[in-house]
Coordinates of C-alpha atoms in Angstrom, one line a residue:
M1 CA -13.2 -17.2 10.2
I2 CA -12.1 -14.5 7.7
L3 CA -9.5 -15.0 5.0
A4 CA -7.6 -11.9 4.0
I5 CA -5.6 -12.1 0.7
D6 CA -2.9 -9.4 0.4
L7 CA -2.0 -9.0 -3.3
G8 CA 1.5 -7.6 -2.8
T9 CA 4.1 -7.0 -5.4
T10 CA 6.8 -9.4 -4.2
Y11 CA 4.4 -12.1 -2.8
F12 CA 0.8 -12.8 -2.0
K13 CA -0.1 -13.3 1.7
F14 CA -3.0 -15.4 2.9
T15 CA -4.0 -14.8 6.5
L16 CA -6.8 -16.3 8.6
F17 CA -8.4 -14.4 11.4
S18 CA -11.0 -15.5 13.9
R19 CA -14.2 -13.5 14.2
R20 CA -12.7 -11.9 17.4
G21 CA -9.8 -10.5 15.4
E22 CA -7.2 -13.2 16.5
L23 CA -4.5 -14.0 13.9
L24 CA -4.7 -17.7 13.4
R25 CA -2.3 -18.5 10.5
T26 CA -0.6 -16.8 7.6
V27 CA 1.3 -18.2 4.5
R28 CA 3.1 -16.5 1.7
V29 CA 3.1 -17.6 -2.0
T30 CA 5.4 -16.0 -4.6
P31 CA 3.6 -15.6 -7.9
S32 CA 5.4 -16.6 -11.0
A33 CA 6.3 -13.1 -12.3
R34 CA 8.3 -12.9 -15.5
S35 CA 10.3 -10.2 -17.4
P36 CA 10.3 -11.2 -21.1
H37 CA 11.9 -7.9 -22.0
A38 CA 13.9 -5.3 -20.2
G39 CA 11.7 -3.3 -17.9
W40 CA 8.7 -5.6 -18.3
V41 CA 7.1 -7.2 -15.2
E42 CA 4.0 -9.4 -15.6
I43 CA 2.3 -12.5 -14.2
P44 CA 0.5 -14.8 -16.6
A45 CA -3.2 -15.0 -15.7
E46 CA -3.1 -18.8 -15.2
K47 CA 0.0 -18.4 -12.8
F48 CA -2.0 -15.8 -10.9
E49 CA -4.9 -18.1 -10.5
A50 CA -2.6 -21.0 -9.5
A51 CA -0.9 -18.9 -6.8
I52 CA -4.3 -17.8 -5.4
C53 CA -5.5 -21.4 -5.2
K54 CA -2.2 -22.6 -3.7
G55 CA -2.2 -20.0 -1.0
I56 CA -5.8 -20.6 0.0
E57 CA -5.2 -24.3 0.1
Q58 CA -2.1 -24.0 2.2
V59 CA -3.5 -21.5 4.8
L60 CA -6.7 -23.6 5.2
A61 CA -5.0 -27.0 5.2
P62 CA -1.5 -26.8 6.5
N63 CA -1.3 -30.6 6.9
G64 CA -2.7 -31.2 3.4
T65 CA -6.0 -32.8 4.5
R66 CA -8.0 -30.5 6.8
R67 CA -10.4 -27.8 5.5
A68 CA -11.9 -25.0 7.6
T69 CA -15.2 -23.1 7.4
V70 CA -14.6 -19.6 6.1
D71 CA -17.2 -16.9 6.7
A72 CA -15.7 -14.4 4.3
M73 CA -12.9 -13.7 1.9
V74 CA -11.5 -10.1 1.5
F75 CA -8.4 -8.5 -0.2
A76 CA -5.8 -5.8 0.2
T77 CA -4.1 -4.9 -3.1
Q78 CA -1.5 -3.2 -5.0
G79 CA -2.7 -0.5 -7.4
N80 CA -2.4 0.0 -11.2
S81 CA -1.6 -3.7 -12.0
F82 CA -4.2 -5.0 -14.5
T83 CA -5.2 -7.3 -17.4
L84 CA -7.5 -7.2 -20.4
L85 CA -10.2 -9.7 -20.9
D86 CA -12.3 -10.6 -24.0
A87 CA -16.1 -11.0 -24.0
E88 CA -15.8 -14.5 -22.6
N89 CA -13.6 -13.2 -19.7
R90 CA -10.6 -14.9 -21.2
P91 CA -7.3 -13.0 -20.5
L92 CA -5.9 -11.2 -23.6
T93 CA -2.8 -10.1 -21.7
P94 CA -0.8 -11.2 -18.7
I95 CA -1.4 -9.2 -15.5
I96 CA 0.9 -6.2 -16.1
L97 CA 2.3 -5.0 -12.8
W98 CA 2.5 -1.4 -11.8
S99 CA 6.3 -1.6 -11.7
D100 CA 6.4 -2.5 -15.4
R101 CA 8.1 0.2 -17.4
R102 CA 7.3 -0.7 -21.0
A103 CA 5.4 2.5 -21.4
A104 CA 8.2 4.8 -20.4
D105 CA 7.9 6.9 -23.5
I106 CA 4.2 7.3 -23.2
G107 CA 4.4 8.1 -19.5
A108 CA 6.7 11.0 -20.2
E109 CA 4.0 12.4 -22.5
L110 CA 1.3 12.1 -19.9
A111 CA 2.9 13.9 -17.1
P112 CA 1.7 15.8 -15.2
S113 CA -2.0 15.9 -16.0
A114 CA -2.4 14.5 -19.6
G115 CA -3.7 17.9 -20.6
L116 CA -6.9 17.6 -18.6
A117 CA -8.2 20.6 -16.8
D118 CA -8.9 20.0 -13.1
F119 CA -7.1 16.7 -13.3
S120 CA -5.6 16.6 -9.8
A121 CA -8.6 18.3 -8.2
T122 CA -10.9 15.7 -9.7
T123 CA -8.8 12.5 -9.5
G124 CA -6.7 13.2 -6.4
I125 CA -3.6 12.2 -8.4
P126 CA -0.8 14.8 -8.4
A127 CA 0.8 13.5 -11.7
L128 CA 0.8 10.6 -14.1
N129 CA 3.8 8.5 -15.2
E130 CA 4.6 5.2 -16.8
E131 CA 3.7 3.2 -13.7
F132 CA 0.0 4.1 -14.1
M133 CA -2.3 1.7 -15.8
V134 CA -3.4 4.4 -18.3
A135 CA 0.2 4.6 -19.8
K136 CA 0.3 0.9 -20.4
L137 CA -3.2 0.9 -21.8
Q138 CA -2.0 3.4 -24.4
W139 CA 1.0 1.2 -25.1
L140 CA -1.2 -1.9 -25.6
A141 CA -3.5 0.1 -28.0
R142 CA -0.4 1.0 -30.0
E143 CA 1.7 -2.2 -29.8
Q144 CA -0.9 -4.9 -29.5
P145 CA -3.9 -3.7 -31.6
H146 CA -5.2 -7.3 -32.1
A147 CA -5.7 -7.7 -28.3
W148 CA -7.0 -4.2 -28.0
K149 CA -9.7 -4.8 -30.6
Q150 CA -10.9 -7.9 -28.7
T151 CA -11.0 -6.1 -25.3
A152 CA -14.3 -6.3 -23.5
R153 CA -13.2 -5.7 -19.9
I154 CA -10.4 -4.1 -18.0
C155 CA -9.6 -5.7 -14.6
L156 CA -7.2 -4.4 -12.0
I157 CA -5.5 -7.3 -10.2
S158 CA -8.0 -7.2 -7.4
D159 CA -10.9 -6.9 -9.9
Y160 CA -9.6 -10.1 -11.5
L161 CA -9.5 -11.9 -8.2
T162 CA -13.1 -10.7 -7.6
L163 CA -14.2 -11.9 -11.0
L164 CA -12.7 -15.3 -10.5
M165 CA -14.4 -15.7 -7.1
T166 CA -17.8 -14.1 -7.8
G167 CA -18.3 -13.6 -11.5
H168 CA -18.9 -9.9 -10.8
H169 CA -16.9 -7.2 -12.6
V170 CA -16.4 -4.8 -9.7
T171 CA -13.7 -2.5 -8.4
E172 CA -13.1 -0.7 -5.1
A173 CA -13.3 3.1 -5.2
G174 CA -9.9 3.7 -3.7
V175 CA -8.1 1.2 -5.8
A176 CA -9.8 2.6 -8.9
G177 CA -9.1 6.1 -7.8
L178 CA -5.4 5.4 -7.9
T179 CA -5.6 5.0 -11.7
G180 CA -6.3 8.6 -12.3
L181 CA -9.6 7.8 -14.1
V182 CA -12.0 8.4 -11.3
D183 CA -13.9 11.4 -10.0
I184 CA -13.1 10.6 -6.4
E185 CA -15.8 12.8 -4.9
Q186 CA -18.5 11.2 -7.1
R187 CA -16.8 7.7 -6.7
D188 CA -17.3 6.9 -10.4
W189 CA -15.3 6.9 -13.6
W190 CA -14.5 10.4 -14.9
Q191 CA -15.8 10.7 -18.5
P192 CA -13.2 13.4 -19.6
A193 CA -10.4 11.1 -18.6
L194 CA -12.0 8.1 -20.4
E195 CA -12.3 10.2 -23.5
R196 CA -8.8 11.5 -23.3
F197 CA -7.4 7.9 -23.2
G198 CA -9.8 6.4 -25.6
L199 CA -11.4 4.0 -23.1
N200 CA -14.9 2.6 -23.5
A201 CA -16.8 3.0 -20.2
E202 CA -18.4 -0.5 -20.8
W203 CA -15.0 -2.1 -20.4
L204 CA -14.6 -0.8 -16.8
P205 CA -15.9 -2.4 -13.7
Q206 CA -18.6 -1.0 -11.4
V207 CA -17.1 1.2 -8.7
V208 CA -18.2 0.3 -5.1
N209 CA -17.0 1.1 -1.6
A210 CA -14.7 -1.0 0.4
G211 CA -16.6 -3.4 2.5
T212 CA -19.3 -4.1 -0.1
D213 CA -20.7 -7.6 0.2
L214 CA -20.8 -9.3 -3.2
G215 CA -22.5 -12.4 -1.9
N216 CA -21.3 -16.0 -1.8
I217 CA -18.3 -17.1 -3.9
L218 CA -19.1 -19.2 -7.0
P219 CA -20.0 -22.8 -6.2
E220 CA -17.4 -24.1 -8.6
M221 CA -14.7 -22.0 -6.8
A222 CA -15.9 -23.1 -3.4
Q223 CA -15.7 -26.7 -4.5
R224 CA -12.2 -26.3 -6.1
L225 CA -10.9 -24.6 -2.9
G226 CA -12.6 -26.8 -0.4
I227 CA -14.5 -23.8 1.1
D228 CA -18.1 -23.9 2.2
N229 CA -20.5 -22.5 -0.3
A230 CA -21.7 -19.9 2.3
C231 CA -18.4 -18.0 2.2
R232 CA -19.0 -14.4 1.3
F233 CA -16.8 -12.2 -0.8
I234 CA -16.3 -8.8 0.7
V235 CA -14.6 -6.0 -1.4
G236 CA -11.3 -5.0 0.2
T237 CA -9.2 -1.9 -0.5
L238 CA -5.7 -0.6 -1.4
D239 CA -2.9 -2.2 0.6
Q240 CA -1.6 1.1 2.1
Y241 CA -5.0 2.1 3.2
A242 CA -5.8 -1.4 4.6
G243 CA -2.6 -1.0 6.7
A244 CA -3.9 2.3 8.1
I245 CA -7.2 0.6 9.0
G246 CA -5.2 -2.2 10.6
V247 CA -3.5 0.1 13.0
G248 CA -6.8 1.8 13.9
S249 CA -6.6 5.0 11.7
V250 CA -10.2 5.1 10.6
E251 CA -11.6 8.5 11.6
P252 CA -10.8 12.1 10.5
G253 CA -7.8 13.5 12.2
M254 CA -6.0 10.1 12.6
L255 CA -2.6 9.4 11.1
S256 CA -0.5 6.3 10.2
E257 CA 2.8 5.5 8.6
T258 CA 4.4 2.4 7.1
T259 CA 8.1 1.9 7.0
G260 CA 8.7 -1.0 4.7
T261 CA 9.9 -1.3 1.1
V262 CA 8.6 2.2 0.7
L263 CA 7.8 4.9 3.2
A264 CA 4.1 5.8 3.2
A265 CA 2.2 8.3 5.4
V266 CA -1.6 8.0 5.4
A267 CA -4.0 10.6 6.9
C268 CA -7.8 10.2 7.3
A269 CA -9.9 13.2 6.4
A270 CA -13.5 14.2 6.2
E271 CA -13.0 16.3 3.1
L272 CA -10.7 16.7 0.2
D273 CA -7.9 19.2 0.3
D274 CA -8.5 21.7 -2.5
N275 CA -4.8 22.7 -2.5
P276 CA -2.7 19.7 -1.6
A277 CA 1.0 19.9 -1.5
P278 CA 3.0 18.4 -4.4
G279 CA 3.2 14.6 -4.2
V280 CA 0.1 14.1 -2.1
Y281 CA -2.5 11.6 -3.3
Q282 CA -6.1 11.6 -2.2
G283 CA -8.8 9.0 -2.6
P284 CA -12.1 7.6 -1.3
A285 CA -12.0 5.8 2.0
Y286 CA -14.4 3.0 3.2
R287 CA -17.5 5.2 3.5
N288 CA -19.0 8.1 1.6
G289 CA -17.7 11.5 2.9
L290 CA -14.4 10.0 4.1
Y291 CA -11.1 10.2 2.3
W292 CA -7.5 9.1 2.6
R293 CA -4.5 11.3 1.9
M294 CA -1.1 9.6 1.2
S295 CA 2.4 10.6 0.6
F296 CA 5.0 8.1 -0.6
G297 CA 8.8 8.0 -0.7
S298 CA 11.7 5.6 -1.5
V299 CA 13.8 6.5 1.6
S300 CA 12.6 3.8 3.9
A301 CA 13.5 0.5 5.5
N302 CA 15.1 -0.5 2.2
Y303 CA 18.1 1.7 3.3
L304 CA 18.7 -0.5 6.4
H305 CA 18.2 -3.6 4.2
W306 CA 20.8 -2.5 1.8
Y307 CA 23.3 -1.6 4.5
R308 CA 22.7 -5.0 6.2
D309 CA 23.3 -6.9 3.0
Q310 CA 26.7 -5.3 2.6
L311 CA 27.9 -6.6 5.9
P312 CA 30.1 -9.7 5.8
D313 CA 28.2 -11.5 8.6
L314 CA 24.7 -10.6 7.4
P315 CA 23.4 -9.9 10.9
E316 CA 19.7 -10.4 11.8
F317 CA 17.8 -7.1 11.8
D318 CA 16.7 -7.8 15.4
D319 CA 20.5 -7.8 16.3
L320 CA 21.4 -4.8 14.0
A321 CA 18.7 -2.3 15.0
P322 CA 19.5 -2.2 18.8
L323 CA 23.0 -1.0 18.0
A324 CA 21.5 2.4 17.4
T325 CA 20.7 2.7 21.1
S326 CA 24.4 3.1 22.0
V327 CA 24.7 6.2 19.8
A328 CA 23.4 9.7 20.8
P329 CA 20.9 11.6 18.7
G330 CA 22.7 13.1 15.7
A331 CA 24.7 9.9 15.1
D332 CA 28.0 11.8 15.9
G333 CA 27.4 14.1 12.9
L334 CA 27.0 11.3 10.3
T335 CA 24.4 12.5 7.8
I336 CA 23.0 10.6 4.8
D337 CA 22.0 12.3 1.6
R338 CA 18.3 11.6 1.0
S339 CA 18.4 13.0 -2.5
S340 CA 20.5 10.1 -3.7
A341 CA 18.9 8.0 -6.4
T342 CA 19.4 4.7 -4.6
P343 CA 20.4 3.3 -1.2
A344 CA 23.7 2.3 -2.7
D345 CA 24.4 5.8 -3.8
A346 CA 23.6 7.2 -0.3
L347 CA 25.2 4.5 1.9
A348 CA 28.2 3.1 0.0
P349 CA 30.7 5.5 1.7
Y350 CA 29.6 4.3 5.1
V351 CA 29.7 0.5 4.8
D352 CA 33.0 0.3 6.7
V353 CA 32.3 3.0 9.3
Q354 CA 32.6 1.8 12.9
P355 CA 30.8 1.4 15.1
R356 CA 28.0 0.0 13.1
G357 CA 25.5 1.6 15.5
K358 CA 26.4 5.0 14.2
V359 CA 25.4 4.1 10.7
V360 CA 22.3 2.3 11.8
R361 CA 21.2 5.4 13.9
A362 CA 22.0 7.7 11.0
I363 CA 19.8 5.6 8.7
M364 CA 16.9 5.6 11.2
E365 CA 17.2 9.3 11.7
T366 CA 17.3 9.8 7.9
V367 CA 14.1 7.8 7.4
A368 CA 12.4 9.7 10.3
A369 CA 13.3 13.0 8.8
A370 CA 11.9 11.8 5.5
L371 CA 8.7 10.9 7.3
R372 CA 8.5 14.3 8.8
E373 CA 8.5 15.8 5.3
H374 CA 5.7 13.4 4.3
L375 CA 3.6 14.6 7.2
Q376 CA 4.3 18.2 6.4
R377 CA 3.0 17.6 2.9
L378 CA -0.1 15.8 4.2
Q379 CA -0.8 18.7 6.5
G380 CA -0.6 21.1 3.6
S381 CA -3.2 23.8 3.7
S382 CA -5.4 21.9 6.2
A383 CA -5.8 22.7 9.8
A384 CA -4.7 19.1 10.8
H385 CA -2.8 19.0 14.1
W386 CA -1.8 15.5 15.0
R387 CA -0.8 14.2 18.4
E388 CA -0.2 10.6 17.5
V389 CA 1.0 8.5 14.6
R390 CA 0.2 4.8 14.3
S391 CA 3.2 2.9 13.0
A392 CA 3.3 -0.3 10.8
G393 CA 5.7 -2.1 8.5
G394 CA 9.1 -3.7 9.3
G395 CA 10.3 -0.6 10.9
S396 CA 7.6 -0.8 13.6
R397 CA 9.3 -3.8 15.1
S398 CA 12.3 -1.7 16.3
A399 CA 11.7 0.1 19.6
I400 CA 14.7 2.4 19.1
W401 CA 13.4 3.4 15.6
L402 CA 9.9 4.1 17.0
Q403 CA 11.5 6.3 19.6
I404 CA 13.6 8.2 17.0
K405 CA 10.4 8.8 15.1
A406 CA 8.6 10.1 18.2
D407 CA 11.5 12.5 18.9
V408 CA 11.9 13.7 15.3
L409 CA 8.2 14.2 14.7
N410 CA 7.4 15.3 18.3
L411 CA 4.4 13.0 18.2
V412 CA 3.3 10.0 20.2
V413 CA 4.1 6.8 18.2
S414 CA 2.0 3.7 18.7
T415 CA 2.2 0.3 17.1
T416 CA 0.1 -2.9 17.3
A417 CA 0.6 -6.3 18.8
Y418 CA 0.0 -7.9 15.4
G419 CA 2.7 -8.0 12.7
E420 CA 0.1 -8.1 9.8
P421 CA -1.8 -4.8 9.9
T422 CA -2.5 -4.8 6.2
S423 CA -4.3 -8.1 6.4
L424 CA -5.9 -7.1 9.6
G425 CA -7.3 -4.0 8.1
A426 CA -8.9 -5.9 5.2
A427 CA -10.3 -8.4 7.8
I428 CA -11.8 -5.5 9.8
L429 CA -13.7 -4.4 6.7
A430 CA -15.1 -7.9 6.2
E431 CA -16.1 -8.2 9.9
A432 CA -17.8 -4.8 9.9
T433 CA -19.9 -6.0 6.9
L434 CA -20.6 -9.4 8.3
S435 CA -21.7 -8.1 11.7
N436 CA -23.3 -5.0 10.3
S437 CA -21.1 -2.9 12.7
P438 CA -19.3 0.4 12.1
V439 CA -15.7 0.0 11.0
A440 CA -14.6 2.1 14.0
E441 CA -16.4 -0.2 16.4
V442 CA -14.7 -3.3 15.0
T443 CA -11.3 -1.5 15.0
Q444 CA -11.7 -0.6 18.7
K445 CA -12.2 -4.3 19.5
W446 CA -9.6 -5.8 17.1
V447 CA -6.7 -3.4 17.1
R448 CA -4.5 -4.1 20.1
L449 CA -2.0 -1.3 20.7
Q450 CA 1.3 -1.7 22.4
H451 CA 2.6 0.8 25.0
P452 CA 3.0 4.1 23.2
L453 CA 6.4 5.8 22.9
L454 CA 6.4 9.5 24.0
P455 CA 8.8 12.2 22.6
I456 CA 11.8 12.8 24.8
A457 CA 12.0 16.6 25.3
N458 CA 15.7 17.0 25.0
N459 CA 15.8 14.9 21.8
V460 CA 12.9 16.8 20.3
V461 CA 14.9 20.1 20.8
Q462 CA 18.0 18.6 19.3
Y463 CA 16.3 17.1 16.2
A464 CA 14.4 20.4 15.6
A465 CA 17.7 22.3 15.7
M466 CA 19.2 19.8 13.2
A467 CA 16.3 20.3 10.9
N468 CA 16.6 24.0 11.1
D469 CA 20.3 23.8 10.3
A470 CA 19.6 21.5 7.3
N471 CA 17.0 23.9 6.0
A472 CA 19.3 26.8 6.4
A473 CA 22.0 25.0 4.4
L474 CA 19.6 24.6 1.5
T475 CA 18.5 28.3 1.5
P476 CA 20.4 30.3 -1.1

């Protein structure tokens, strides 16, 4: 079996897969995050370790007594969450999460490129802000000099998991790339960035590709977790990219999207875009010569969640989403402002609108229109011409939402039979390494697509006209 650990922001997910790609069991554990000051978000290192051990024990032994043989452990991870360690690998700080805003003043000084020539072209990062690790490292150097002076290692959250399990100080190229400190073509730390931020290269982990086999987990961890000593630790990847792998987007020209807490579009490419559109991130994929391109946004399934939470009966999403089928494309003229700062700002005027299906459809169309803009950014100056998008996230469970996306994008939309594509993508990396098989070959065997949704011609024409009208309204 393969154990995939998804280090999410809200909870950690532990999922077991058979060596045939069958999902066997999954559990979620909420880590003990704390906010000791306004804007701070952190997890004490000991609480992180406890959450990892708890999740592994629960997924392997749901009845509290049985243990299972695990062939490999692998991760999918958030980015830019990190901790500092001393020379004895003792944590000097909690794990500071990417969403922590303690370095807001420093982040403003860094944007957009920290004064580094060729920053975006080298790192694949369009701009820095306070959510990036480098901003908080600057804050720690300024505000906690005692800890800074003792620092011997910097560990991203997945690096710390790797260190606990294997004793190796290693990071995955794509996860490291999202820090803005990596030359993503060379897949190594970028010395000009390290010098700009006053970082010692010896503090940083070795950069390796996703799917790298680090050998057996430490005997003491195997004993503690009740896992066989032969369990291998395979380096995983960034959660959004793992999700792309989990829906089968693993070769150049393929495209995926996730409609969840955020909206993310991910394209697979054989080369870097020398002139990406604003807001496009680029990074190293699972093999040399392969890259991902990503565009993110906050207009996503969170809009539907907010609307649902305002309704007095709190309907289930499986009951709410189908209401959109009774409303024609265009939602009877109801439009939602995507430039609003929050879902509340955008949707508050429509909470009492009847029928509810009109609001639900308007939300779905709004998110689909936002996705269209993400794809336009990803296409940028490249010659990419997609015919299909693979869909994941909570939004992929709604047939009407998938159809709306197909019509708005004028693309075939496919989704998978599994509801855990991020964990599946990580497990695919592990299986490819264990079996010495190409990732694409494992993906073909493991990713089980449902019946695709094709664009409906009349709806495509109507949505295109709506988009043209919206663009015309914005033109001075």
